[in-house]
mmCIF file of C-alpha atoms in Angstrom:
data_model
loop_
_atom_site.group_PDB
_atom_site.id
_atom_site.type_symbol
_atom_site.label_atom_id
_atom_site.label_comp_id
_atom_site.label_asym_id
_atom_site.label_seq_id
_atom_site.Cartn_x
_atom_site.Cartn_y
_atom_site.Cartn_z
ATOM 1 C CA MET A 1 0.005 -0.015 -0.023
ATOM 2 C CA ALA A 2 1.297 3.474 -0.815
ATOM 3 C CA LEU A 3 2.150 5.838 2.023
ATOM 4 C CA ILE A 4 -0.896 7.847 3.191
ATOM 5 C CA SER A 5 -0.523 11.283 4.699
ATOM 6 C CA VAL A 6 -2.474 11.583 8.060
ATOM 7 C CA PHE A 7 -3.082 14.427 10.406
ATOM 8 C CA VAL A 8 -4.318 13.675 13.983
ATOM 9 C CA SER A 9 -4.985 15.882 17.006
ATOM 10 C CA LEU A 10 -3.578 15.094 20.375
ATOM 11 C CA GLY A 11 -5.144 16.383 23.574
ATOM 12 C CA SER A 12 -4.830 15.921 27.327
ATOM 13 C CA ASN A 13 -5.984 17.542 30.484
ATOM 14 C CA GLN A 14 -4.614 15.147 33.012
ATOM 15 C CA GLN A 15 -0.885 15.299 33.597
ATOM 16 C CA ARG A 16 -0.789 17.175 30.370
ATOM 17 C CA GLU A 17 2.916 17.542 29.725
ATOM 18 C CA PHE A 18 3.613 13.808 30.538
ATOM 19 C CA HIS A 19 0.900 12.296 28.530
ATOM 20 C CA LEU A 20 1.431 14.499 25.508
ATOM 21 C CA ALA A 21 5.192 13.660 25.490
ATOM 22 C CA GLN A 22 4.374 9.999 25.819
ATOM 23 C CA GLY A 23 1.910 10.105 23.048
ATOM 24 C CA LEU A 24 4.440 11.771 20.743
ATOM 25 C CA ASP A 25 7.049 9.146 21.738
ATOM 26 C CA GLU A 26 4.631 6.387 20.721
ATOM 27 C CA LEU A 27 3.511 8.024 17.406
ATOM 28 C CA GLN A 28 7.255 8.401 16.609
ATOM 29 C CA GLN A 29 7.880 4.768 17.368
ATOM 30 C CA HIS A 30 5.084 3.491 15.179
ATOM 31 C CA PHE A 31 5.230 6.085 12.272
ATOM 32 C CA GLY A 32 8.681 7.637 12.179
ATOM 33 C CA ASP A 33 9.143 11.265 11.274
ATOM 34 C CA LEU A 34 6.442 13.619 12.709
ATOM 35 C CA LEU A 35 5.305 17.075 11.715
ATOM 36 C CA LEU A 36 4.284 18.979 14.856
ATOM 37 C CA SER A 37 2.215 22.056 15.525
ATOM 38 C CA SER A 38 2.764 24.273 18.507
ATOM 39 C CA VAL A 39 1.132 23.164 21.696
ATOM 40 C CA TYR A 40 -1.947 25.179 22.610
ATOM 41 C CA GLU A 41 -3.924 25.504 25.884
ATOM 42 C CA SER A 42 -7.602 25.999 25.947
ATOM 43 C CA PRO A 43 -10.564 25.637 28.263
ATOM 44 C CA ALA A 44 -12.444 22.304 28.328
ATOM 45 C CA VAL A 45 -15.214 22.169 25.794
ATOM 46 C CA GLY A 46 -18.648 20.818 26.668
ATOM 47 C CA PHE A 47 -17.960 20.069 30.421
ATOM 48 C CA ASN A 48 -16.321 21.622 33.446
ATOM 49 C CA GLY A 49 -12.778 20.415 33.807
ATOM 50 C CA PRO A 50 -9.123 21.362 33.606
ATOM 51 C CA ALA A 51 -7.865 23.136 30.657
ATOM 52 C CA PHE A 52 -6.501 20.934 27.731
ATOM 53 C CA PHE A 53 -3.108 20.920 25.932
ATOM 54 C CA ASN A 54 -3.730 20.338 22.214
ATOM 55 C CA MET A 55 -1.638 19.955 19.160
ATOM 56 C CA VAL A 56 -1.841 18.531 15.646
ATOM 57 C CA VAL A 57 0.649 15.947 14.397
ATOM 58 C CA GLY A 58 1.253 14.863 10.748
ATOM 59 C CA PHE A 59 2.847 11.632 9.644
ATOM 60 C CA THR A 60 2.682 8.992 6.887
ATOM 61 C CA THR A 61 1.598 5.371 7.200
ATOM 62 C CA GLU A 62 0.765 2.247 5.127
ATOM 63 C CA LEU A 63 -1.939 1.256 7.503
ATOM 64 C CA PRO A 64 -5.550 1.050 6.190
ATOM 65 C CA LEU A 65 -7.839 3.310 7.950
ATOM 66 C CA ASP A 66 -9.352 0.698 10.248
ATOM 67 C CA ALA A 67 -5.975 -0.503 11.278
ATOM 68 C CA LEU A 68 -4.802 3.029 11.981
ATOM 69 C CA ALA A 69 -7.714 3.852 14.074
ATOM 70 C CA ALA A 70 -7.165 0.608 16.177
ATOM 71 C CA ARG A 71 -3.484 1.458 16.614
ATOM 72 C CA LEU A 72 -4.261 4.906 17.886
ATOM 73 C CA ARG A 73 -6.943 3.567 20.176
ATOM 74 C CA ASP A 74 -4.396 1.123 21.670
ATOM 75 C CA ILE A 75 -2.083 4.166 22.417
ATOM 76 C CA GLU A 76 -4.955 5.942 24.052
ATOM 77 C CA LEU A 77 -5.800 2.876 26.274
ATOM 78 C CA HIS A 78 -2.161 2.356 27.144
ATOM 79 C CA HIS A 79 -2.188 5.889 28.688
ATOM 80 C CA GLY A 80 -5.198 5.145 30.855
ATOM 81 C CA ARG A 81 -8.169 6.327 28.722
ATOM 82 C CA PRO A 82 -11.196 4.245 29.759
ATOM 83 C CA SER A 83 -12.670 2.162 27.008
ATOM 84 C CA ASP A 84 -16.124 3.530 27.802
ATOM 85 C CA ALA A 85 -15.163 7.192 28.184
ATOM 86 C CA VAL A 86 -17.957 9.544 27.497
ATOM 87 C CA LYS A 87 -17.538 12.224 24.755
ATOM 88 C CA PHE A 88 -17.154 15.348 26.893
ATOM 89 C CA SER A 89 -14.899 14.315 29.738
ATOM 90 C CA SER A 90 -11.254 14.606 31.039
ATOM 91 C CA ARG A 91 -8.673 12.771 29.096
ATOM 92 C CA THR A 92 -5.254 11.475 29.872
ATOM 93 C CA LEU A 93 -4.594 11.255 26.034
ATOM 94 C CA ASP A 94 -7.056 11.810 23.243
ATOM 95 C CA ILE A 95 -6.058 11.087 19.649
ATOM 96 C CA ASP A 96 -8.456 11.957 16.932
ATOM 97 C CA ILE A 97 -7.920 11.354 13.198
ATOM 98 C CA LEU A 98 -8.538 14.661 11.435
ATOM 99 C CA THR A 99 -7.624 13.694 7.802
ATOM 100 C CA TYR A 100 -6.569 10.527 5.998
ATOM 101 C CA ALA A 101 -5.177 11.477 2.610
ATOM 102 C CA ASP A 102 -7.956 13.302 0.837
ATOM 103 C CA TRP A 103 -10.749 10.921 1.919
ATOM 104 C CA HIS A 104 -14.139 12.477 2.310
ATOM 105 C CA GLY A 105 -17.187 10.910 3.625
ATOM 106 C CA ARG A 106 -18.321 8.232 6.246
ATOM 107 C CA PHE A 107 -16.074 5.169 6.727
ATOM 108 C CA ALA A 108 -17.363 2.658 9.216
ATOM 109 C CA THR A 109 -17.412 4.665 12.464
ATOM 110 C CA LEU A 110 -15.330 7.490 11.219
ATOM 111 C CA SER A 111 -16.352 10.697 9.407
ATOM 112 C CA LEU A 112 -13.472 12.135 7.283
ATOM 113 C CA PRO A 113 -12.337 14.736 7.546
ATOM 114 C CA ARG A 114 -13.373 14.960 11.197
ATOM 115 C CA LYS A 115 -16.604 16.665 11.133
ATOM 116 C CA ASP A 116 -15.865 19.286 13.876
ATOM 117 C CA LEU A 117 -12.358 20.125 12.547
ATOM 118 C CA LEU A 118 -13.547 23.513 11.323
ATOM 119 C CA SER A 119 -15.700 24.258 14.375
ATOM 120 C CA TYR A 120 -12.972 24.026 17.183
ATOM 121 C CA ALA A 121 -10.138 26.491 17.387
ATOM 122 C CA HIS A 122 -7.915 23.861 19.229
ATOM 123 C CA MET A 123 -8.145 21.656 16.139
ATOM 124 C CA LEU A 124 -8.304 24.243 13.285
ATOM 125 C CA LEU A 125 -5.568 26.637 14.359
ATOM 126 C CA PRO A 126 -2.783 23.957 14.703
ATOM 127 C CA MET A 127 -4.009 22.334 11.562
ATOM 128 C CA ALA A 128 -3.593 25.673 9.728
ATOM 129 C CA GLU A 129 -0.152 25.964 11.312
ATOM 130 C CA VAL A 130 1.185 22.669 9.874
ATOM 131 C CA ALA A 131 -1.021 22.235 6.748
ATOM 132 C CA GLY A 132 -2.046 25.797 5.939
ATOM 133 C CA ALA A 133 -1.956 25.344 2.183
ATOM 134 C CA MET A 134 -3.597 21.932 2.121
ATOM 135 C CA LEU A 135 -7.238 21.944 0.805
ATOM 136 C CA HIS A 136 -9.898 20.768 3.292
ATOM 137 C CA PRO A 137 -11.216 17.546 1.687
ATOM 138 C CA GLY A 138 -14.604 18.071 0.347
ATOM 139 C CA GLY A 139 -14.228 21.921 0.432
ATOM 140 C CA ALA A 140 -12.767 24.626 -1.730
ATOM 141 C CA ASP A 141 -10.567 26.311 0.867
ATOM 142 C CA ASP A 142 -7.258 25.645 2.335
ATOM 143 C CA TYR A 143 -6.761 25.612 6.093
ATOM 144 C CA GLN A 144 -5.159 29.048 6.374
ATOM 145 C CA THR A 145 -8.228 30.399 4.620
ATOM 146 C CA CYS A 146 -10.536 28.395 7.043
ATOM 147 C CA TRP A 147 -8.694 29.841 9.965
ATOM 148 C CA ARG A 148 -8.966 33.444 8.600
ATOM 149 C CA GLN A 149 -12.641 32.908 8.328
ATOM 150 C CA PHE A 150 -12.920 31.478 11.936
ATOM 151 C CA SER A 151 -14.969 33.910 13.985
ATOM 152 C CA ASP A 152 -16.025 32.079 17.208
ATOM 153 C CA THR A 153 -14.499 34.529 19.695
ATOM 154 C CA ALA A 154 -15.981 32.634 22.612
ATOM 155 C CA GLN A 155 -13.260 29.958 22.150
ATOM 156 C CA ARG A 156 -9.976 30.953 23.693
ATOM 157 C CA ILE A 157 -6.639 29.478 22.920
ATOM 158 C CA TRP A 158 -2.995 30.347 23.427
ATOM 159 C CA THR A 159 0.437 28.692 22.936
ATOM 160 C CA VAL A 160 2.385 27.433 25.892
ATOM 161 C CA ASP A 161 6.021 26.738 26.558
ATOM 162 C CA TYR A 162 6.614 23.179 25.572
ATOM 163 C CA GLN A 163 9.646 20.978 24.848
ATOM 164 C CA TRP A 164 9.802 17.401 23.584
ATOM 165 C CA GLN A 165 12.987 15.405 23.482
ATOM 166 C CA GLY A 166 14.924 18.522 24.306
ATOM 167 C CA ARG A 167 13.569 20.538 21.423
ATOM 168 C CA VAL A 168 11.468 23.635 21.669
ATOM 169 C CA ILE A 169 7.914 22.918 20.272
ATOM 170 C CA SER A 170 6.231 26.112 21.208
ATOM 171 C CA GLN A 171 6.588 29.303 23.181
ATOM 172 C CA GLN A 172 4.134 30.886 25.515
ATOM 173 C CA GLY A 173 2.054 33.722 24.071
ATOM 174 C CA SER A 174 3.238 33.548 20.528
ATOM 175 C CA ILE A 175 -0.423 33.020 19.510
ATOM 176 C CA ILE A 176 -3.402 34.195 21.679
ATOM 177 C CA TRP A 177 -6.904 34.052 20.327
ATOM 178 C CA PRO A 178 -9.065 36.118 20.365
ATOM 179 C CA GLU A 179 -7.332 38.578 22.816
ATOM 180 C CA ALA A 180 -4.504 39.455 20.386
ATOM 181 C CA ALA A 181 -5.024 42.759 18.494
ATOM 182 C CA ALA A 182 -4.735 40.834 15.238
ATOM 183 C CA MET A 183 -5.299 37.173 14.461
ATOM 184 C CA VAL A 184 -1.812 35.672 14.028
ATOM 185 C CA LEU A 185 -1.464 33.372 11.012
ATOM 186 C CA PRO A 186 0.930 30.471 10.529
ATOM 187 C CA ALA A 187 2.988 32.284 7.995
ATOM 188 C CA GLU A 188 3.820 34.871 10.561
ATOM 189 C CA LEU A 189 5.233 32.364 13.060
ATOM 190 C CA PRO A 190 8.867 32.007 13.616
ATOM 191 C CA GLY A 191 9.969 29.335 11.149
ATOM 192 C CA GLU A 192 12.040 27.219 13.605
ATOM 193 C CA LEU A 193 8.843 26.526 15.522
ATOM 194 C CA TRP A 194 7.239 24.422 12.765
ATOM 195 C CA GLN A 195 10.017 22.499 11.189
ATOM 196 C CA PRO A 196 9.408 18.641 10.998
ATOM 197 C CA LEU A 197 10.897 16.697 13.838
ATOM 198 C CA THR A 198 12.543 13.480 12.486
ATOM 199 C CA SER A 199 13.146 10.242 14.357
ATOM 200 C CA ASN A 200 16.853 10.909 14.177
ATOM 201 C CA ASP A 201 16.716 14.303 15.984
#
């Protein structure tokens, strides 16, 4: 099978630094080179709970969609996520498939691209950061354009200081939405913050 480009979101609001780093370690172990967004903090959505750390990760895989979903589910379970976890609740580690190549539609239990990708700042902003020029499957706009059009100022999100494997992934306050005077777009970010991390780094 040819290599498929995949983007997933990672989130945690329980021991956030630890579980996010462990999730990245396992993704690197299984899939090799990773493309990482900044790490963002945002309030919990849909329930009262601690704030989340979120990011988007890109990689390639030969796994069919169902096998990929199962692999990611195993990583979640390995980090203590209950198999019967309700939708809006705290998470040690949450991994959601956002896109799988340019697939568009319903596939078994998955909708692709993820149906709320364009609705939540904690998914859309990091996606625009790492894949800004990529067209949203089934739509006419790329992710930078989608983010420029995002207008839900009730959703708050900001970057945090975060390192993984000794390398700076993000810096606190480089993006703050919506309090910043102007919406900061990925093209304006310092270039070193969104270079791919390779398995040899």
